[in-house]
Structures are given as structure tokens and as C-alpha cells.
Amino acid sequence: MAFVKVVKNKAYFKRFQVKYRRRREGKTDYTARRALVLQEKNKYNAPKYRFVVRLTNKRVICQIIFSTIQGDRVMCAADSTELQNYGINFGLKNYAACYATGLLVARRLLKQVGLDKTYEGQVEATGDEYHVEETEGVERRPFKALLDVGLVRTTTGQRCFGALKGAADGGLHIPHSTKRFPGFNPSSDGKGEGEYDAEVHHHRIMGQHVADYMEHLEEESTEAYERQFAKYIELGIEAANITDMYAAAHKKIRANPDRVQKPARKHAPVHTRVGQNIKTSKATYPCPQRLTNEQRKERVAKKIQLAAQRAQAGDE
């Protein structure tokens, strides 16, 4: 028999180091997180802010987060379900919704730190490259944050860059280039800088691609159009009104980015204990009550007494 080298021997397992839990679950890229979180020592305890963008199957979540020894702290947050307060009731995860959500969290944060009047950003969404600059005569510099996209593939036109563009236009200083925005075409030889068409990006921001698809689908199949865009039809939104809807939403967000407080419930839920169960207005579920030390001793004494009585009855 040929010699077979044993790789995973006792020495291997003695030195094996288990990876972090969130790495084992495939949730966190620690190489990227380490670069986003580590702060230079000569900056002492100054926080390093991250503009976190996460996309789910139903919504877009944007947060401003900084890290501490105890854990991450969320400074400000917004998600696309809040866009319903600004006239966007559907399509809450497309590129236009990502832009509006990024704009919302940027304006909300700057208002929270008192910089909303100093740095207004790009008031009209044009798709052109924009970087906020320091205002002369003002001591406070623009609020800086680094883009954190998690585990998504950062391909050209990815929706997370729509949220980045919205936050940048909203007045946040997020270092970026146009190479991943829709409308960017790299050079043919791969060595040049490439070209960026801001008009293509502007169409995405204003939802023009959705309007074009609505018109195309309506011509191809009326049945499929009515099924896929049922909510649009119900609210009377046509392809020609899509861009106006997003433009109006952008103005409303800049006018008032505050979070809408949910109304208080009229009747608070009532929980009543009945023995070892909790009874509510909807159902009853078991919830054993914790015994005190005296109650435990009393219960043990009763068990001993009962066992003695059974033993005495058996002898008789």
C-alpha cells in the first residue's frame, strides 16, 4: 500500500480555531468589516460612521451606524416602507425606491445633527456626479460615512448604489466614483477611464425604466399588465405619471424627513394569570410561575410525606 499522508491528525485538531459565528452562518464578511470599523489611534475615540444598505425581498433598509467595544450603535435609520408617507405606495425595492430611501436617511440625519440647512446637497436629482463640499465660514465639515453593502455583488447598476446616490445628493459625504452607477461604460481596451452617461442614471432615479416597461407590457399583453401593475391601476398611476410621482416624493422628503409616529393603541392588551396559565384577549398559553425557596421546600416535604405513607400502606 502506498504511503498516505494524514493531514487532519491530532496536531491539526489541537490547533484548529473555530471561525466567528456570523462567518460560519455566512452573514458577515469580516475582512470588509475590519476595514470599515478600525479607526486610527491618533483619532482617539472619534466614531467611524458607516452608511449601511441592506436589500430584502420587500423593502430597502438604510442606516448610519458606528461601532463600539460593546457593539454597533445605530445613529439614524430609514426604510422604504416609510416612502408611503411621501406618495410612493408600491415598488418599494426598485432602484428609484433605493434612491428615495437614501435621500430620506441623509436628510433625517443632517436634521438630527443640525447640518440640514448648511449642507442641502443636490436639490434636483439630475444623475450628475456630485460630492458635497465644505462651506466657507462654517466650522463644521460635512458628515462623512463609508458605504457598507454587506455581501451583495457590487456589479454596475446594483440597487445599493442607488441608495448611495440618494444619500450623496442628500448632503452626506460618502467617498465614491461613478464606475458602478447605471450609465457608466468602461473603455474598450480596459485601460481608459470610461464614459458616464448621467441621463441613463437619471432615468433610473426617476423610475423611467418602470414606466417604459409598463408601456411595453401594456402593448404586449393587457392581461399581464393588469395583473402585474394592479396597484398602479387601482390608484390611477399611469406610465406618464411615474416620474412626477418620484419628483414630488423627493420634494416632500426634503420638506419634512422626520419619522411619522405610530398612533397609540386604544386598548392595551390585558394579560391575566389563571393558575399556571396566562389568559389574554385572544388566547391562553402556559407560563409556569417560579416558586420561592420556601415553596420548594414545602413541596419536597409533601413528596417525602406522601412517599412514606405509600411505603407504610404497602407494609400493612
mmCIF file of N, CA, C and O in Angstrom, residues 58-141:
data_model
loop_
_atom_site.group_PDB
_atom_site.id
_atom_site.type_symbol
_atom_site.label_atom_id
_atom_site.label_comp_id
_atom_site.label_asym_id
_atom_site.label_seq_id
_atom_site.Cartn_x
_atom_site.Cartn_y
_atom_site.Cartn_z
ATOM 1 N N LYS A 58 -38.752 42.598 0.283
ATOM 2 C CA LYS A 58 -39.897 43.502 0.312
ATOM 3 C C LYS A 58 -39.529 44.968 0.481
ATOM 4 O O LYS A 58 -40.343 45.835 0.187
ATOM 5 N N ARG A 59 -38.323 45.266 0.972
ATOM 6 C CA ARG A 59 -38.013 46.663 1.280
ATOM 7 C C ARG A 59 -36.512 46.926 1.211
ATOM 8 O O ARG A 59 -35.717 45.991 1.047
ATOM 9 N N VAL A 60 -36.161 48.187 1.374
ATOM 10 C CA VAL A 60 -34.778 48.642 1.409
ATOM 11 C C VAL A 60 -34.536 49.288 2.772
ATOM 12 O O VAL A 60 -35.367 50.082 3.240
ATOM 13 N N ILE A 61 -33.427 48.950 3.412
ATOM 14 C CA ILE A 61 -33.102 49.479 4.731
ATOM 15 C C ILE A 61 -31.786 50.245 4.643
ATOM 16 O O ILE A 61 -30.779 49.711 4.158
ATOM 17 N N CYS A 62 -31.793 51.490 5.100
ATOM 18 C CA CYS A 62 -30.581 52.319 5.128
ATOM 19 C C CYS A 62 -30.358 52.792 6.564
ATOM 20 O O CYS A 62 -31.296 53.274 7.210
ATOM 21 N N GLN A 63 -29.116 52.669 7.043
ATOM 22 C CA GLN A 63 -28.787 53.033 8.417
ATOM 23 C C GLN A 63 -27.428 53.724 8.473
ATOM 24 O O GLN A 63 -26.541 53.433 7.660
ATOM 25 N N ILE A 64 -27.290 54.604 9.441
ATOM 26 C CA ILE A 64 -25.993 55.201 9.777
ATOM 27 C C ILE A 64 -25.546 54.574 11.088
ATOM 28 O O ILE A 64 -26.205 54.739 12.121
ATOM 29 N N ILE A 65 -24.433 53.849 11.059
ATOM 30 C CA ILE A 65 -24.002 53.032 12.195
ATOM 31 C C ILE A 65 -22.549 53.341 12.525
ATOM 32 O O ILE A 65 -21.737 53.598 11.631
ATOM 33 N N PHE A 66 -22.226 53.318 13.820
ATOM 34 C CA PHE A 66 -20.818 53.367 14.246
ATOM 35 C C PHE A 66 -20.599 52.262 15.267
ATOM 36 O O PHE A 66 -21.535 51.811 15.935
ATOM 37 N N SER A 67 -19.369 51.808 15.366
ATOM 38 C CA SER A 67 -19.040 50.649 16.195
ATOM 39 C C SER A 67 -18.388 51.066 17.500
ATOM 40 O O SER A 67 -17.625 52.038 17.549
ATOM 41 N N THR A 68 -18.687 50.312 18.549
ATOM 42 C CA THR A 68 -18.048 50.473 19.853
ATOM 43 C C THR A 68 -17.576 49.105 20.331
ATOM 44 O O THR A 68 -17.847 48.081 19.694
ATOM 45 N N ILE A 69 -16.870 49.095 21.448
ATOM 46 C CA ILE A 69 -16.416 47.828 22.008
ATOM 47 C C ILE A 69 -17.609 46.958 22.386
ATOM 48 O O ILE A 69 -17.592 45.736 22.242
ATOM 49 N N GLN A 70 -18.667 47.584 22.868
ATOM 50 C CA GLN A 70 -19.857 46.832 23.283
ATOM 51 C C GLN A 70 -20.672 46.327 22.101
ATOM 52 O O GLN A 70 -21.424 45.377 22.220
ATOM 53 N N GLY A 71 -20.535 46.961 20.927
ATOM 54 C CA GLY A 71 -21.306 46.554 19.757
ATOM 55 C C GLY A 71 -21.620 47.760 18.883
ATOM 56 O O GLY A 71 -21.220 48.887 19.174
ATOM 57 N N ASP A 72 -22.348 47.514 17.804
ATOM 58 C CA ASP A 72 -22.713 48.582 16.883
ATOM 59 C C ASP A 72 -23.838 49.429 17.458
ATOM 60 O O ASP A 72 -24.699 48.938 18.184
ATOM 61 N N ARG A 73 -23.830 50.715 17.116
ATOM 62 C CA ARG A 73 -24.868 51.650 17.543
ATOM 63 C C ARG A 73 -25.466 52.312 16.296
ATOM 64 O O ARG A 73 -24.747 52.852 15.466
ATOM 65 N N VAL A 74 -26.784 52.248 16.175
ATOM 66 C CA VAL A 74 -27.483 52.852 15.044
ATOM 67 C C VAL A 74 -27.802 54.295 15.393
ATOM 68 O O VAL A 74 -28.506 54.580 16.362
ATOM 69 N N MET A 75 -27.282 55.201 14.581
ATOM 70 C CA MET A 75 -27.480 56.626 14.831
ATOM 71 C C MET A 75 -28.756 57.130 14.163
ATOM 72 O O MET A 75 -29.461 57.978 14.706
ATOM 73 N N CYS A 76 -29.039 56.620 12.982
ATOM 74 C CA CYS A 76 -30.232 57.040 12.241
ATOM 75 C C CYS A 76 -30.581 55.921 11.264
ATOM 76 O O CYS A 76 -29.687 55.210 10.785
ATOM 77 N N ALA A 77 -31.870 55.761 10.970
ATOM 78 C CA ALA A 77 -32.304 54.684 10.082
ATOM 79 C C ALA A 77 -33.554 55.103 9.326
ATOM 80 O O ALA A 77 -34.327 55.956 9.775
ATOM 81 N N ALA A 78 -33.736 54.483 8.164
ATOM 82 C CA ALA A 78 -34.949 54.685 7.359
ATOM 83 C C ALA A 78 -35.109 53.463 6.471
ATOM 84 O O ALA A 78 -34.119 52.830 6.084
ATOM 85 N N ASP A 79 -36.328 53.105 6.179
ATOM 86 C CA ASP A 79 -36.577 52.017 5.239
ATOM 87 C C ASP A 79 -37.663 52.438 4.255
ATOM 88 O O ASP A 79 -38.398 53.398 4.482
ATOM 89 N N SER A 80 -37.756 51.687 3.163
ATOM 90 C CA SER A 80 -38.597 52.117 2.049
ATOM 91 C C SER A 80 -40.085 52.041 2.356
ATOM 92 O O SER A 80 -40.883 52.621 1.607
ATOM 93 N N THR A 81 -40.491 51.361 3.422
ATOM 94 C CA THR A 81 -41.915 51.356 3.764
ATOM 95 C C THR A 81 -42.379 52.742 4.205
ATOM 96 O O THR A 81 -43.572 53.048 4.121
ATOM 97 N N GLU A 82 -41.436 53.586 4.653
ATOM 98 C CA GLU A 82 -41.790 54.954 5.035
ATOM 99 C C GLU A 82 -42.096 55.834 3.827
ATOM 100 O O GLU A 82 -42.661 56.919 3.978
ATOM 101 N N LEU A 83 -41.723 55.376 2.635
ATOM 102 C CA LEU A 83 -41.997 56.163 1.438
ATOM 103 C C LEU A 83 -43.488 56.283 1.158
ATOM 104 O O LEU A 83 -43.909 57.145 0.382
ATOM 105 N N GLN A 84 -44.279 55.437 1.778
ATOM 106 C CA GLN A 84 -45.727 55.527 1.609
ATOM 107 C C GLN A 84 -46.261 56.838 2.180
ATOM 108 O O GLN A 84 -47.308 57.321 1.750
ATOM 109 N N ASN A 85 -45.538 57.421 3.128
ATOM 110 C CA ASN A 85 -45.938 58.719 3.676
ATOM 111 C C ASN A 85 -45.643 59.867 2.714
ATOM 112 O O ASN A 85 -46.116 60.992 2.944
ATOM 113 N N TYR A 86 -44.863 59.581 1.656
ATOM 114 C CA TYR A 86 -44.488 60.623 0.698
ATOM 115 C C TYR A 86 -45.078 60.373 -0.690
ATOM 116 O O TYR A 86 -44.638 60.977 -1.663
ATOM 117 N N GLY A 87 -46.041 59.463 -0.780
ATOM 118 C CA GLY A 87 -46.738 59.251 -2.048
ATOM 119 C C GLY A 87 -46.248 58.085 -2.871
ATOM 120 O O GLY A 87 -46.765 57.862 -3.964
ATOM 121 N N ILE A 88 -45.261 57.316 -2.385
ATOM 122 C CA ILE A 88 -44.780 56.127 -3.111
ATOM 123 C C ILE A 88 -45.350 54.909 -2.392
ATOM 124 O O ILE A 88 -44.848 54.505 -1.346
ATOM 125 N N ASN A 89 -46.388 54.312 -2.944
ATOM 126 C CA ASN A 89 -47.100 53.231 -2.268
ATOM 127 C C ASN A 89 -46.750 51.850 -2.792
ATOM 128 O O ASN A 89 -47.254 50.857 -2.270
ATOM 129 N N PHE A 90 -45.907 51.762 -3.808
ATOM 130 C CA PHE A 90 -45.593 50.464 -4.401
ATOM 131 C C PHE A 90 -44.200 50.535 -5.008
ATOM 132 O O PHE A 90 -43.605 51.608 -5.116
ATOM 133 N N GLY A 91 -43.669 49.382 -5.393
ATOM 134 C CA GLY A 91 -42.301 49.355 -5.918
ATOM 135 C C GLY A 91 -41.301 49.792 -4.881
ATOM 136 O O GLY A 91 -40.441 50.637 -5.150
ATOM 137 N N LEU A 92 -41.394 49.225 -3.669
ATOM 138 C CA LEU A 92 -40.588 49.699 -2.554
ATOM 139 C C LEU A 92 -39.195 49.075 -2.495
ATOM 140 O O LEU A 92 -38.497 49.234 -1.495
ATOM 141 N N LYS A 93 -38.792 48.364 -3.555
ATOM 142 C CA LYS A 93 -37.443 47.786 -3.544
ATOM 143 C C LYS A 93 -36.717 47.983 -4.880
ATOM 144 O O LYS A 93 -35.678 47.379 -5.108
ATOM 145 N N ASN A 94 -37.281 48.830 -5.778
ATOM 146 C CA ASN A 94 -36.601 49.061 -7.046
ATOM 147 C C ASN A 94 -35.539 50.157 -6.890
ATOM 148 O O ASN A 94 -35.321 50.690 -5.796
ATOM 149 N N TYR A 95 -34.885 50.493 -7.982
ATOM 150 C CA TYR A 95 -33.766 51.453 -7.925
ATOM 151 C C TYR A 95 -34.235 52.832 -7.477
ATOM 152 O O TYR A 95 -33.567 53.500 -6.677
ATOM 153 N N ALA A 96 -35.394 53.260 -7.970
ATOM 154 C CA ALA A 96 -35.918 54.573 -7.599
ATOM 155 C C ALA A 96 -36.249 54.629 -6.111
ATOM 156 O O ALA A 96 -36.026 55.649 -5.446
ATOM 157 N N ALA A 97 -36.774 53.522 -5.557
ATOM 158 C CA ALA A 97 -37.072 53.476 -4.123
ATOM 159 C C ALA A 97 -35.786 53.501 -3.305
ATOM 160 O O ALA A 97 -35.745 54.098 -2.220
ATOM 161 N N CYS A 98 -34.729 52.856 -3.796
ATOM 162 C CA CYS A 98 -33.431 52.894 -3.108
ATOM 163 C C CYS A 98 -32.902 54.322 -3.038
ATOM 164 O O CYS A 98 -32.399 54.763 -1.995
ATOM 165 N N TYR A 99 -33.003 55.050 -4.144
ATOM 166 C CA TYR A 99 -32.549 56.444 -4.157
ATOM 167 C C TYR A 99 -33.343 57.275 -3.151
ATOM 168 O O TYR A 99 -32.764 58.049 -2.378
ATOM 169 N N ALA A 100 -34.667 57.129 -3.153
ATOM 170 C CA ALA A 100 -35.510 57.916 -2.251
ATOM 171 C C ALA A 100 -35.228 57.570 -0.790
ATOM 172 O O ALA A 100 -35.228 58.450 0.081
ATOM 173 N N THR A 101 -34.965 56.297 -0.500
ATOM 174 C CA THR A 101 -34.663 55.898 0.879
ATOM 175 C C THR A 101 -33.321 56.469 1.328
ATOM 176 O O THR A 101 -33.179 56.930 2.470
ATOM 177 N N GLY A 102 -32.321 56.440 0.458
ATOM 178 C CA GLY A 102 -31.030 57.051 0.788
ATOM 179 C C GLY A 102 -31.155 58.545 1.010
ATOM 180 O O GLY A 102 -30.546 59.110 1.926
ATOM 181 N N LEU A 103 -31.968 59.206 0.186
ATOM 182 C CA LEU A 103 -32.207 60.639 0.361
ATOM 183 C C LEU A 103 -32.897 60.915 1.692
ATOM 184 O O LEU A 103 -32.560 61.871 2.408
ATOM 185 N N LEU A 104 -33.846 60.048 2.051
ATOM 186 C CA LEU A 104 -34.594 60.228 3.302
ATOM 187 C C LEU A 104 -33.691 60.112 4.518
ATOM 188 O O LEU A 104 -33.735 60.963 5.427
ATOM 189 N N VAL A 105 -32.838 59.089 4.574
ATOM 190 C CA VAL A 105 -31.981 58.910 5.746
ATOM 191 C C VAL A 105 -30.927 60.009 5.818
ATOM 192 O O VAL A 105 -30.543 60.442 6.923
ATOM 193 N N ALA A 106 -30.480 60.520 4.668
ATOM 194 C CA ALA A 106 -29.489 61.600 4.678
ATOM 195 C C ALA A 106 -30.087 62.881 5.240
ATOM 196 O O ALA A 106 -29.494 63.535 6.110
ATOM 197 N N ARG A 107 -31.259 63.263 4.762
ATOM 198 C CA ARG A 107 -31.892 64.482 5.256
ATOM 199 C C ARG A 107 -32.290 64.347 6.723
ATOM 200 O O ARG A 107 -32.212 65.300 7.503
ATOM 201 N N ARG A 108 -32.713 63.149 7.118
ATOM 202 C CA ARG A 108 -33.117 62.929 8.517
ATOM 203 C C ARG A 108 -31.914 63.036 9.440
ATOM 204 O O ARG A 108 -31.992 63.632 10.523
ATOM 205 N N LEU A 109 -30.782 62.460 9.026
ATOM 206 C CA LEU A 109 -29.573 62.517 9.853
ATOM 207 C C LEU A 109 -29.050 63.941 9.976
ATOM 208 O O LEU A 109 -28.702 64.386 11.072
ATOM 209 N N LEU A 110 -28.984 64.662 8.843
ATOM 210 C CA LEU A 110 -28.454 66.021 8.888
ATOM 211 C C LEU A 110 -29.339 66.928 9.732
ATOM 212 O O LEU A 110 -28.839 67.827 10.421
ATOM 213 N N LYS A 111 -30.623 66.685 9.715
ATOM 214 C CA LYS A 111 -31.510 67.464 10.583
ATOM 215 C C LYS A 111 -31.284 67.100 12.045
ATOM 216 O O LYS A 111 -31.352 67.953 12.930
ATOM 217 N N GLN A 112 -30.974 65.848 12.287
ATOM 218 C CA GLN A 112 -30.729 65.376 13.655
ATOM 219 C C GLN A 112 -29.469 66.004 14.242
ATOM 220 O O GLN A 112 -29.433 66.333 15.435
ATOM 221 N N VAL A 113 -28.428 66.200 13.416
ATOM 222 C CA VAL A 113 -27.162 66.766 13.904
ATOM 223 C C VAL A 113 -27.062 68.259 13.646
ATOM 224 O O VAL A 113 -26.031 68.863 13.929
ATOM 225 N N GLY A 114 -28.103 68.848 13.061
ATOM 226 C CA GLY A 114 -28.122 70.287 12.867
ATOM 227 C C GLY A 114 -27.334 70.789 11.672
ATOM 228 O O GLY A 114 -26.828 71.921 11.683
ATOM 229 N N LEU A 115 -27.229 69.972 10.623
ATOM 230 C CA LEU A 115 -26.495 70.373 9.425
ATOM 231 C C LEU A 115 -27.380 70.440 8.193
ATOM 232 O O LEU A 115 -26.876 70.601 7.073
ATOM 233 N N ASP A 116 -28.696 70.311 8.369
ATOM 234 C CA ASP A 116 -29.578 70.250 7.206
ATOM 235 C C ASP A 116 -29.635 71.571 6.452
ATOM 236 O O ASP A 116 -29.813 71.595 5.234
ATOM 237 N N LYS A 117 -29.486 72.692 7.156
ATOM 238 C CA LYS A 117 -29.512 73.992 6.483
ATOM 239 C C LYS A 117 -28.162 74.329 5.847
ATOM 240 O O LYS A 117 -28.092 75.030 4.835
ATOM 241 N N THR A 118 -27.092 73.814 6.430
ATOM 242 C CA THR A 118 -25.747 74.119 5.923
ATOM 243 C C THR A 118 -25.432 73.332 4.657
ATOM 244 O O THR A 118 -24.881 73.873 3.698
ATOM 245 N N TYR A 119 -25.780 72.029 4.648
ATOM 246 C CA TYR A 119 -25.480 71.170 3.508
ATOM 247 C C TYR A 119 -26.792 70.602 2.956
ATOM 248 O O TYR A 119 -27.319 69.615 3.480
ATOM 249 N N GLU A 120 -27.302 71.246 1.921
ATOM 250 C CA GLU A 120 -28.560 70.816 1.318
ATOM 251 C C GLU A 120 -28.363 69.769 0.229
ATOM 252 O O GLU A 120 -29.318 69.126 -0.185
ATOM 253 N N GLY A 121 -27.138 69.615 -0.251
ATOM 254 C CA GLY A 121 -26.878 68.605 -1.267
ATOM 255 C C GLY A 121 -27.355 69.024 -2.644
ATOM 256 O O GLY A 121 -27.521 70.211 -2.942
ATOM 257 N N GLN A 122 -27.589 68.026 -3.488
ATOM 258 C CA GLN A 122 -28.085 68.256 -4.850
ATOM 259 C C GLN A 122 -29.603 68.324 -4.782
ATOM 260 O O GLN A 122 -30.273 67.306 -4.637
ATOM 261 N N VAL A 123 -30.154 69.527 -4.865
ATOM 262 C CA VAL A 123 -31.594 69.716 -4.648
ATOM 263 C C VAL A 123 -32.408 68.997 -5.708
ATOM 264 O O VAL A 123 -33.419 68.358 -5.408
ATOM 265 N N GLU A 124 -31.990 69.062 -6.957
ATOM 266 C CA GLU A 124 -32.716 68.404 -8.045
ATOM 267 C C GLU A 124 -31.922 67.195 -8.520
ATOM 268 O O GLU A 124 -30.731 67.291 -8.815
ATOM 269 N N ALA A 125 -32.585 66.042 -8.569
ATOM 270 C CA ALA A 125 -31.922 64.807 -8.983
ATOM 271 C C ALA A 125 -31.692 64.824 -10.487
ATOM 272 O O ALA A 125 -32.642 64.718 -11.269
ATOM 273 N N THR A 126 -30.442 64.962 -10.896
ATOM 274 C CA THR A 126 -30.099 65.002 -12.319
ATOM 275 C C THR A 126 -29.284 63.801 -12.758
ATOM 276 O O THR A 126 -29.149 63.556 -13.955
ATOM 277 N N GLY A 127 -28.712 63.066 -11.803
ATOM 278 C CA GLY A 127 -27.847 61.941 -12.146
ATOM 279 C C GLY A 127 -26.399 62.329 -12.323
ATOM 280 O O GLY A 127 -25.531 61.452 -12.473
ATOM 281 N N ASP A 128 -26.095 63.628 -12.325
ATOM 282 C CA ASP A 128 -24.698 64.066 -12.478
ATOM 283 C C ASP A 128 -23.891 63.710 -11.227
ATOM 284 O O ASP A 128 -24.431 63.589 -10.127
ATOM 285 N N GLU A 129 -22.592 63.556 -11.431
ATOM 286 C CA GLU A 129 -21.709 63.260 -10.298
ATOM 287 C C GLU A 129 -21.702 64.445 -9.338
ATOM 288 O O GLU A 129 -21.533 65.597 -9.746
ATOM 289 N N TYR A 130 -21.882 64.138 -8.050
ATOM 290 C CA TYR A 130 -21.957 65.208 -7.057
ATOM 291 C C TYR A 130 -21.252 64.763 -5.780
ATOM 292 O O TYR A 130 -21.453 63.638 -5.303
ATOM 293 N N HIS A 131 -20.412 65.645 -5.254
ATOM 294 C CA HIS A 131 -19.750 65.430 -3.977
ATOM 295 C C HIS A 131 -19.930 66.701 -3.145
ATOM 296 O O HIS A 131 -19.616 67.805 -3.617
ATOM 297 N N VAL A 132 -20.426 66.550 -1.936
ATOM 298 C CA VAL A 132 -20.646 67.717 -1.087
ATOM 299 C C VAL A 132 -19.295 68.323 -0.708
ATOM 300 O O VAL A 132 -18.303 67.615 -0.507
ATOM 301 N N GLU A 133 -19.251 69.639 -0.641
ATOM 302 C CA GLU A 133 -18.024 70.362 -0.323
ATOM 303 C C GLU A 133 -18.232 71.202 0.928
ATOM 304 O O GLU A 133 -19.359 71.546 1.287
ATOM 305 N N GLU A 134 -17.103 71.507 1.574
ATOM 306 C CA GLU A 134 -17.180 72.322 2.782
ATOM 307 C C GLU A 134 -17.665 73.732 2.449
ATOM 308 O O GLU A 134 -17.338 74.292 1.411
ATOM 309 N N THR A 135 -18.459 74.279 3.360
ATOM 310 C CA THR A 135 -18.983 75.635 3.198
ATOM 311 C C THR A 135 -18.034 76.619 3.857
ATOM 312 O O THR A 135 -17.627 76.430 5.009
ATOM 313 N N GLU A 136 -17.671 77.654 3.124
ATOM 314 C CA GLU A 136 -16.753 78.652 3.672
ATOM 315 C C GLU A 136 -17.398 79.395 4.837
ATOM 316 O O GLU A 136 -18.577 79.739 4.808
ATOM 317 N N GLY A 137 -16.603 79.643 5.864
ATOM 318 C CA GLY A 137 -17.097 80.351 7.035
ATOM 319 C C GLY A 137 -17.843 79.481 8.015
ATOM 320 O O GLY A 137 -18.368 79.979 9.019
ATOM 321 N N VAL A 138 -17.916 78.167 7.758
ATOM 322 C CA VAL A 138 -18.609 77.234 8.655
ATOM 323 C C VAL A 138 -17.579 76.290 9.247
ATOM 324 O O VAL A 138 -16.787 75.676 8.521
ATOM 325 N N GLU A 139 -17.567 76.179 10.560
ATOM 326 C CA GLU A 139 -16.579 75.334 11.230
ATOM 327 C C GLU A 139 -16.853 73.844 10.998
ATOM 328 O O GLU A 139 -15.925 73.066 10.841
ATOM 329 N N ARG A 140 -18.101 73.460 10.994
ATOM 330 C CA ARG A 140 -18.447 72.041 10.896
ATOM 331 C C ARG A 140 -18.334 71.558 9.445
ATOM 332 O O ARG A 140 -18.890 72.154 8.531
ATOM 333 N N ARG A 141 -17.628 70.460 9.283
ATOM 334 C CA ARG A 141 -17.455 69.882 7.955
ATOM 335 C C ARG A 141 -18.627 68.964 7.624
ATOM 336 O O ARG A 141 -19.424 68.623 8.494
#
